[in-house]
Coordinates of C-alpha atoms in Angstrom, one line a residue:
X70 CA 120.6 49.4 -37.2
X71 CA 120.6 53.1 -36.5
X72 CA 122.1 53.9 -39.9
X73 CA 119.2 52.0 -41.6
X74 CA 116.5 53.8 -39.5
X75 CA 118.1 57.0 -40.6
X76 CA 117.9 56.0 -44.2
X77 CA 114.5 55.0 -44.0
X78 CA 113.5 58.4 -42.3
X79 CA 115.3 60.2 -44.9
X80 CA 113.6 58.0 -47.7
X81 CA 110.0 59.0 -46.2
X82 CA 110.7 62.6 -46.1
X83 CA 111.9 62.5 -49.7
X84 CA 108.7 60.9 -50.8
X85 CA 106.6 63.2 -48.8
X86 CA 108.3 66.1 -50.5
X87 CA 108.2 64.5 -54.0
X88 CA 104.2 63.6 -53.9
X89 CA 103.1 66.6 -51.8
X90 CA 105.0 69.6 -53.2
X91 CA 103.7 71.8 -55.6
X92 CA 105.9 72.6 -58.9
X93 CA 107.6 76.0 -58.3
X94 CA 108.9 77.9 -61.3
X95 CA 112.5 79.1 -61.0
X96 CA 114.3 81.6 -62.6
X97 CA 117.6 80.0 -63.5
X98 CA 120.5 81.1 -61.2
X99 CA 118.3 83.2 -59.3
X100 CA 119.8 84.2 -55.6
X101 CA 118.3 82.5 -52.8
X102 CA 116.6 84.2 -50.1
X103 CA 119.2 84.4 -47.0
X104 CA 117.0 85.7 -44.3
X105 CA 116.9 82.5 -42.5
X106 CA 120.9 82.6 -42.0
X107 CA 120.8 85.9 -40.1
X108 CA 117.8 84.8 -37.9
X109 CA 119.3 81.4 -37.0
X110 CA 122.6 82.5 -36.3
X111 CA 121.1 85.6 -34.4
X112 CA 123.5 87.9 -36.2
X113 CA 121.1 90.9 -35.4
X114 CA 121.5 90.5 -31.6
X115 CA 124.1 92.0 -29.6
X116 CA 127.0 90.0 -28.5
X117 CA 128.3 90.3 -24.7
X118 CA 131.7 90.5 -25.7
X119 CA 132.4 92.6 -22.4
X120 CA 131.3 89.5 -20.3
X121 CA 133.3 86.9 -22.5
X122 CA 136.5 89.1 -22.4
X123 CA 136.5 89.3 -18.5
X124 CA 136.0 85.5 -18.6
X125 CA 138.7 84.7 -20.8
X126 CA 141.1 86.9 -19.0
X127 CA 140.2 84.9 -15.8
X128 CA 140.6 81.7 -17.6
X129 CA 144.0 82.8 -19.1
X130 CA 145.2 84.0 -15.5
X131 CA 144.2 80.5 -14.0
X132 CA 146.3 78.6 -16.9
X133 CA 149.2 80.8 -16.5
X134 CA 149.3 80.6 -12.7
X135 CA 148.4 77.1 -12.1
X136 CA 148.7 74.8 -15.3
X137 CA 151.8 76.4 -17.1
X138 CA 154.3 76.3 -14.3
X139 CA 153.8 72.3 -14.0
X140 CA 154.0 72.0 -18.1
X141 CA 157.3 73.8 -17.9
X142 CA 158.6 71.7 -14.8
X143 CA 157.9 68.5 -16.5
X144 CA 158.1 69.2 -20.1
X145 CA 154.6 68.3 -20.9
X146 CA 155.0 69.9 -24.3
X147 CA 157.7 67.4 -25.5
X148 CA 155.3 64.5 -24.9
X149 CA 152.3 65.7 -26.4
X150 CA 153.5 68.6 -28.6
X151 CA 150.5 70.6 -28.0
X152 CA 151.5 74.1 -26.6
X153 CA 148.6 76.1 -25.4
X154 CA 149.2 80.1 -26.4
X155 CA 147.3 83.1 -25.3
X156 CA 145.9 83.2 -28.9
X157 CA 144.6 80.0 -28.5
X158 CA 142.8 80.6 -25.2
X159 CA 141.1 83.9 -26.6
X160 CA 140.6 82.5 -30.1
X161 CA 137.1 82.2 -31.5
X162 CA 135.6 78.8 -32.2
X163 CA 137.0 77.2 -35.3
X164 CA 135.0 75.5 -38.1
X165 CA 136.9 73.4 -40.3
X166 CA 135.8 72.2 -44.0
X167 CA 137.4 69.1 -45.1
X168 CA 136.3 66.8 -48.0
X169 CA 137.3 65.6 -52.0
X170 CA 138.0 68.4 -54.5
X171 CA 135.1 70.5 -56.0
X172 CA 132.4 69.3 -53.5
X173 CA 131.4 72.8 -52.5
X174 CA 133.6 73.8 -49.7
X175 CA 134.4 77.1 -50.8
X176 CA 131.1 78.0 -52.2
X177 CA 129.5 77.1 -48.7
X178 CA 131.8 79.6 -47.2
X179 CA 131.0 82.1 -49.7
X180 CA 127.3 81.7 -49.2
X181 CA 127.3 81.8 -45.4
X182 CA 129.3 85.0 -45.5
X183 CA 127.7 86.4 -48.7
X184 CA 130.9 86.6 -50.8
X185 CA 129.5 85.9 -54.0
X186 CA 130.4 88.4 -56.8
X187 CA 132.7 89.9 -54.5
X188 CA 136.4 90.7 -55.0
X189 CA 137.3 88.5 -51.9
X190 CA 135.0 85.7 -52.6
X191 CA 136.9 82.3 -52.3
X192 CA 137.7 80.9 -55.9
X193 CA 135.6 77.9 -57.1
X194 CA 135.2 75.8 -60.0
X195 CA 134.7 72.1 -61.2
X196 CA 138.3 71.6 -61.3
X197 CA 140.6 71.5 -57.8
X198 CA 140.6 75.2 -57.2
X199 CA 141.8 75.6 -53.6
X200 CA 145.7 74.7 -53.0
X201 CA 146.0 76.7 -49.8
X202 CA 144.8 76.5 -46.3
X203 CA 142.6 79.7 -46.0
X204 CA 141.8 81.1 -42.8
X205 CA 138.7 83.4 -42.9
X206 CA 138.4 85.8 -39.8
X207 CA 137.0 88.9 -38.5
X208 CA 139.1 92.1 -39.1
X209 CA 138.3 95.9 -39.1
X210 CA 138.8 96.0 -42.9
X211 CA 139.0 93.6 -45.8
X212 CA 142.6 92.3 -46.4
X213 CA 144.6 89.3 -47.0
X214 CA 147.4 88.1 -44.6
X215 CA 150.2 86.0 -45.6
X216 CA 151.0 82.9 -43.9
X217 CA 154.4 84.0 -42.5
X218 CA 152.8 87.1 -41.0
X219 CA 150.3 85.1 -39.4
X220 CA 152.6 82.5 -37.9
X221 CA 154.7 85.5 -36.8
X222 CA 151.8 87.4 -34.7
X223 CA 152.0 85.7 -31.1
X224 CA 148.5 87.4 -30.7
X225 CA 146.9 84.9 -33.0
X226 CA 146.7 81.3 -32.4
X227 CA 148.6 79.9 -35.6
X228 CA 152.2 80.6 -34.4
X229 CA 152.7 77.1 -33.6
X230 CA 152.1 76.3 -37.6
X231 CA 155.7 77.4 -38.1
X232 CA 157.1 73.7 -37.4
X233 CA 155.6 72.7 -40.7
X234 CA 158.3 74.7 -42.4
X235 CA 158.2 77.5 -45.0
X236 CA 156.7 75.4 -48.0
X237 CA 153.6 75.2 -45.8
X238 CA 153.4 78.8 -44.6
X239 CA 153.4 79.9 -48.3
X240 CA 150.3 77.7 -48.8
X241 CA 148.7 79.3 -45.8
X242 CA 146.6 82.5 -46.2
X243 CA 144.5 84.5 -43.9
X244 CA 141.4 86.8 -44.9
X245 CA 140.2 89.4 -42.8
X246 CA 136.8 91.2 -43.1
X247 CA 134.2 93.0 -41.0
X248 CA 131.4 90.4 -40.8
X249 CA 128.9 89.8 -37.7
X250 CA 129.3 86.2 -37.9
X251 CA 133.2 86.4 -38.1
X252 CA 133.0 88.1 -35.1
X253 CA 131.9 85.0 -33.4
X254 CA 133.6 82.1 -35.4
X255 CA 136.6 81.6 -37.9
X256 CA 136.3 79.4 -40.9
X257 CA 139.2 77.4 -42.3
X258 CA 138.9 76.2 -45.9
X259 CA 141.4 73.2 -46.9
X260 CA 142.6 72.0 -49.9
X261 CA 140.4 69.1 -51.6
X262 CA 141.5 65.7 -51.0
X263 CA 142.8 64.1 -54.4
X264 CA 143.3 60.4 -54.6
X265 CA 145.7 60.6 -57.3
X266 CA 149.3 59.9 -56.0
X267 CA 151.1 62.0 -58.3
X268 CA 149.1 65.1 -57.0
X269 CA 149.7 64.2 -53.2
X270 CA 153.2 65.7 -53.4
X271 CA 152.4 69.0 -51.6
X272 CA 155.7 69.8 -50.5
X273 CA 154.6 69.8 -46.7
X274 CA 153.4 67.3 -44.4
X275 CA 149.4 67.7 -45.5
X276 CA 148.3 64.9 -42.8
X277 CA 150.2 66.6 -40.0
X278 CA 148.9 69.9 -40.7
X279 CA 145.3 68.6 -41.2
X280 CA 145.7 67.1 -37.6
X281 CA 146.8 70.3 -36.1
X282 CA 143.5 71.9 -37.5
X283 CA 141.4 68.8 -36.5
X284 CA 142.6 69.0 -32.7
X285 CA 141.6 72.7 -32.3
X286 CA 138.5 72.7 -34.4
X287 CA 135.3 73.1 -32.7
X288 CA 133.2 71.8 -35.5
X289 CA 134.4 69.8 -38.6
X290 CA 132.4 69.6 -42.0
X291 CA 133.1 66.8 -44.0
X292 CA 131.4 67.6 -47.2
X293 CA 130.7 65.3 -50.2
X294 CA 128.8 65.6 -53.2
X295 CA 126.7 63.0 -55.4
X296 CA 129.7 62.4 -57.8
X297 CA 132.6 61.6 -55.3
X298 CA 131.6 59.1 -52.7
X299 CA 134.4 56.8 -53.3
X300 CA 136.9 56.4 -50.3
X301 CA 140.6 56.3 -51.4
X302 CA 143.8 56.0 -49.2
X303 CA 144.1 59.8 -48.5
X304 CA 140.4 59.9 -47.4
X305 CA 140.6 56.9 -45.4
X306 CA 143.8 58.6 -43.4
X307 CA 141.6 61.5 -42.9
X308 CA 138.9 59.4 -41.0
X309 CA 141.7 57.8 -39.0
X310 CA 142.8 61.4 -38.0
X311 CA 139.4 62.1 -37.0
X312 CA 139.0 59.2 -34.7
X313 CA 137.9 60.5 -31.4
X314 CA 136.3 63.5 -32.6
X315 CA 133.1 62.1 -33.7
X316 CA 131.0 64.4 -31.7
X317 CA 132.6 67.5 -33.6
X318 CA 131.9 65.8 -37.1
X319 CA 129.2 66.7 -39.3
X320 CA 128.9 65.1 -42.8
X321 CA 127.5 67.2 -45.6
X322 CA 126.1 65.7 -49.0
X323 CA 126.0 68.8 -50.9
X324 CA 124.7 69.6 -54.4
X325 CA 121.5 67.4 -53.6
X326 CA 119.3 69.4 -56.0
X327 CA 121.2 68.1 -59.1
X328 CA 119.6 64.7 -58.4
X329 CA 115.9 63.5 -58.8
X330 CA 114.4 62.2 -55.7
X331 CA 115.0 58.6 -56.2
X332 CA 118.5 59.1 -57.6
X333 CA 119.1 61.0 -54.2
X334 CA 117.8 58.5 -52.2
X335 CA 120.3 56.0 -53.7
X336 CA 123.3 58.1 -53.2
X337 CA 122.4 58.9 -49.7
X338 CA 122.5 55.1 -49.0
X339 CA 125.6 54.9 -51.0
X340 CA 127.3 57.6 -48.8
X341 CA 126.3 55.5 -45.6
X342 CA 127.8 52.3 -47.3
X343 CA 131.1 53.9 -47.9
X344 CA 131.7 55.9 -44.8
X345 CA 130.3 52.8 -42.4
X346 CA 134.0 51.0 -42.3
X347 CA 135.5 54.4 -41.4
X348 CA 133.2 55.7 -38.6
X349 CA 133.0 52.8 -36.4
X350 CA 130.7 54.4 -33.6
X351 CA 127.5 53.3 -32.0
X352 CA 126.0 56.9 -32.8
X353 CA 127.1 58.0 -36.3
X354 CA 127.9 61.7 -37.2
X355 CA 124.7 63.6 -38.4
X356 CA 124.2 63.9 -42.2
X357 CA 122.9 67.1 -43.7
X358 CA 121.6 66.8 -47.3
X359 CA 121.0 70.2 -49.1
X360 CA 122.7 72.4 -51.6
X361 CA 124.8 75.1 -49.9
X362 CA 125.4 77.8 -52.3
X363 CA 123.8 81.3 -52.9
X364 CA 121.5 80.3 -55.8
X365 CA 118.0 79.0 -55.6
X366 CA 117.5 75.2 -55.8
X367 CA 117.0 73.4 -59.1
X368 CA 113.3 73.0 -60.2
X369 CA 111.2 69.9 -59.3
X370 CA 113.4 69.2 -56.1
X371 CA 112.7 68.9 -52.4
X372 CA 113.3 72.3 -51.6
X373 CA 111.4 72.4 -48.3
X374 CA 113.2 69.5 -47.0
X375 CA 116.5 70.9 -48.4
X376 CA 115.9 74.4 -46.5
X377 CA 114.8 72.4 -43.2
X378 CA 118.3 70.4 -43.4
X379 CA 119.9 73.6 -44.0
X380 CA 118.5 75.5 -41.0
X381 CA 119.2 72.5 -38.8
X382 CA 122.9 72.8 -39.7
X383 CA 122.9 76.6 -39.0
X384 CA 121.1 75.6 -35.4
X385 CA 124.1 73.1 -35.1
X386 CA 126.6 75.9 -35.9
X387 CA 124.7 78.5 -33.7
X388 CA 125.1 75.9 -30.7
X389 CA 128.9 75.9 -31.1
X390 CA 129.1 79.4 -31.1
X391 CA 126.6 79.8 -28.0
X392 CA 128.7 77.4 -26.2
X393 CA 132.1 78.8 -27.1
X394 CA 133.1 79.8 -23.6
X395 CA 132.0 76.9 -21.8
X396 CA 133.8 74.5 -24.5
X397 CA 137.1 76.4 -23.8
X398 CA 136.8 76.3 -20.1
X399 CA 136.2 72.5 -20.5
X400 CA 139.0 72.2 -22.9
X401 CA 141.4 74.2 -20.5
X402 CA 140.8 71.8 -17.7
X403 CA 141.0 68.6 -19.7
X404 CA 144.5 70.0 -20.5
X405 CA 145.4 70.6 -17.0
X406 CA 144.2 66.9 -16.0
X407 CA 146.5 65.6 -18.7
X408 CA 149.2 67.7 -17.5
X409 CA 148.8 66.8 -14.0
X410 CA 148.9 63.0 -14.8
X411 CA 151.9 63.4 -16.7
X412 CA 153.5 65.1 -13.6
X413 CA 152.4 62.4 -11.4
X414 CA 153.9 59.8 -13.7
X415 CA 157.1 61.5 -14.0
X416 CA 157.2 61.8 -10.2
X417 CA 156.8 58.3 -10.0
X418 CA 159.6 57.5 -12.5
X419 CA 161.9 59.7 -10.5
X420 CA 160.9 58.0 -7.1
X421 CA 161.3 54.7 -8.5
X422 CA 164.7 55.5 -10.0
X423 CA 166.0 57.3 -6.8
X424 CA 164.8 54.1 -4.7
X425 CA 166.5 51.8 -6.9
X426 CA 169.6 53.7 -7.2
X427 CA 172.6 52.8 -4.8
X428 CA 176.4 53.5 -4.5
X429 CA 177.4 50.5 -6.7
X430 CA 174.6 50.8 -9.0
X431 CA 174.7 51.6 -13.0
X432 CA 172.5 54.7 -13.6
X433 CA 172.1 53.3 -17.3
X434 CA 171.1 49.8 -16.4
X435 CA 168.7 51.0 -13.6
X436 CA 167.0 53.5 -15.9
X437 CA 166.6 51.0 -19.0
X438 CA 165.0 48.5 -16.4
X439 CA 162.5 50.7 -15.1
X440 CA 161.6 52.4 -18.4
X441 CA 161.3 49.2 -20.3
X442 CA 159.0 47.5 -17.8
X443 CA 157.2 50.1 -15.7
X444 CA 154.5 47.6 -14.8
X445 CA 157.2 45.6 -12.8
X446 CA 157.6 48.7 -10.5
X447 CA 153.5 49.5 -10.4
X448 CA 154.3 52.9 -11.8
X449 CA 151.0 53.3 -13.7
X450 CA 149.0 51.3 -11.2
X451 CA 150.1 53.4 -8.3
X452 CA 148.7 56.3 -10.1
X453 CA 145.1 54.6 -10.3
X454 CA 145.4 53.5 -6.9
X455 CA 146.4 56.7 -5.0
X456 CA 144.7 59.3 -7.2
X457 CA 141.0 59.6 -8.7
X458 CA 142.7 59.1 -12.2
X459 CA 140.9 57.1 -14.9
X460 CA 142.6 54.3 -16.4
X461 CA 141.2 55.5 -19.8
X462 CA 143.3 59.0 -19.3
X463 CA 146.6 57.5 -18.8
X464 CA 148.7 57.9 -21.7
X465 CA 150.7 55.4 -23.7
X466 CA 153.5 53.7 -22.0
X467 CA 155.6 53.6 -24.8
X468 CA 155.7 57.3 -25.2
X469 CA 157.7 57.6 -22.0
X470 CA 160.4 55.5 -23.3
X471 CA 160.7 58.3 -26.1
X472 CA 160.2 61.0 -23.7
X473 CA 162.9 60.0 -21.2
X474 CA 165.3 59.1 -24.1
X475 CA 165.4 62.9 -24.9
X476 CA 165.2 64.1 -21.2
X477 CA 167.4 62.6 -18.6
X478 CA 165.4 61.3 -15.9
X479 CA 167.9 63.0 -13.3
X480 CA 166.8 66.4 -14.8
X481 CA 163.4 66.3 -13.0
X482 CA 162.8 67.0 -9.2
X483 CA 160.3 65.2 -7.4
X484 CA 156.7 66.9 -7.0
X485 CA 157.4 67.4 -3.1
X486 CA 160.2 69.5 -3.7
X487 CA 158.4 71.8 -6.4
X488 CA 157.0 74.2 -3.7
X489 CA 158.0 77.8 -2.8
X490 CA 157.1 79.8 0.3
X491 CA 155.2 82.6 -1.7
X492 CA 154.0 80.4 -4.6
X493 CA 152.8 77.4 -2.9
X494 CA 153.3 73.8 -4.6
X495 CA 152.8 73.2 -8.0
X496 CA 150.6 70.0 -7.6
X497 CA 148.1 71.7 -5.1
X498 CA 147.7 74.6 -7.5
X499 CA 146.9 72.5 -10.5
X500 CA 144.5 70.4 -8.3
X501 CA 142.9 73.5 -7.0
X502 CA 142.4 74.8 -10.7
X503 CA 140.9 71.5 -11.5
X504 CA 138.7 70.8 -8.9
X505 CA 137.7 74.4 -7.8
X506 CA 138.6 77.3 -10.1
X507 CA 137.6 76.2 -13.3
X508 CA 134.4 74.4 -12.2
X509 CA 133.5 77.8 -10.6
X510 CA 134.2 79.8 -13.5
X511 CA 132.0 77.5 -15.6
X512 CA 129.2 77.9 -13.0
X513 CA 129.5 81.7 -13.1
X514 CA 128.9 81.6 -16.8
X515 CA 125.9 79.0 -16.6
X516 CA 124.2 81.3 -14.0
X517 CA 124.4 84.2 -16.0
X518 CA 122.7 82.1 -18.8
X519 CA 120.2 80.3 -16.6
X520 CA 119.0 82.6 -13.8
X521 CA 118.5 80.9 -10.2
X522 CA 115.8 81.1 -7.7
X523 CA 116.4 84.9 -7.2
X524 CA 115.0 85.9 -10.6
X525 CA 111.6 87.2 -11.4
X526 CA 110.8 83.8 -12.8
X527 CA 111.2 82.1 -9.6
X528 CA 109.7 84.3 -7.3
X529 CA 107.8 87.1 -9.2
X530 CA 108.7 90.5 -9.3
X531 CA 107.8 92.8 -6.4
X532 CA 106.6 89.9 -4.7
X533 CA 107.7 88.1 -1.5
X534 CA 108.7 84.5 -1.7
X535 CA 106.0 82.1 -0.3
X536 CA 107.3 79.7 2.6
X537 CA 106.1 76.4 1.8
X538 CA 106.5 75.1 5.4
X539 CA 104.6 77.7 7.3
X540 CA 101.1 77.2 7.9
X541 CA 98.6 80.0 6.9

């Protein structure tokens, strides 16, 4: 029903534009005014990089002192295969561009960064042009960085990409340049999705690489154009990988000024119809309709509507940039909660194993009985009963069968023994980080953005605050 309402609203907007807008003469391929980009993204304002650096260093310290020791003690990375590096903690927000080939992903990045007609503009064309994963990031000078160098640099957040092999690293390239927007965000351009099976032989695990970037992206732009609305196997697989990340997804219908108003309404409805089976959520992702490239809109099109859509998308992007530190703290806290749950489960497995073992017991049979049927020993239910863990946060039970198949259960110590005189207990430190330290860090940032009652707005400068409870 919401999808129908969205289509009706969009149709009414188009009709208003079509009937109420005067004809404007355009020079073919004239450059578009881009002042709204700098204004909406606030590129002229100074960034409080010093404040952010101090907060990130404190976040890094909390992670290394409270969360990482528990990760290492109970080998969490072997369960989730998501290792957090210092580069990932201090990295800028990542904006990921996905979609079919030649829908305008590279052109959109060129437009936002003003790279058109420059030596470092991303190559674009009507045919499939992008065959690499291109990371556009900030640097003191314009230069390209090979994927092998990016993966070898521990200060960056891309070192885990080495696990996808040398063939992939040859398809990974970085571009550094001094740009105000790149001081706050990093763009990732991806190869276009091609539904031809013969062209799917890329020489590296494309879907796994996409999943790696999806897991770390703060904003995901899935771009379409009016000629590429069909959903094939590879695009369907991509939307399966995006499951659970709907809040980060934005759908873009690009090149909208290539169509007349009536045709555009049909295409908009067709896009909703194609994506409806793939995005099965109550609140569908926002769809932006415009033409994201540096040249002016085609004549006799809904230019005011397209510009409003573009500004709305830029505001969305700016919101992610403004909230980057809060999102980073929330991400580390969520990661800490998962690590804590994992440690509690492993501890429960170890306790159950030790209780079941006797002098005459067969260790392999005891271990197999516990792992094959954990509900029989109330392993997961006991975690829910004794802690404030939500049942929706519990990991898959089958994952622990594989986990203990690699890691012997006798190699883990109970949580009660993971304590030291100087360092304290691992469980106490991670619980303190989750319940006290990380929320306090988040509150300190929010208090800087939203001053409390001690500000001039609350009491008035050079004025004594009035006591509401005292009679005059």
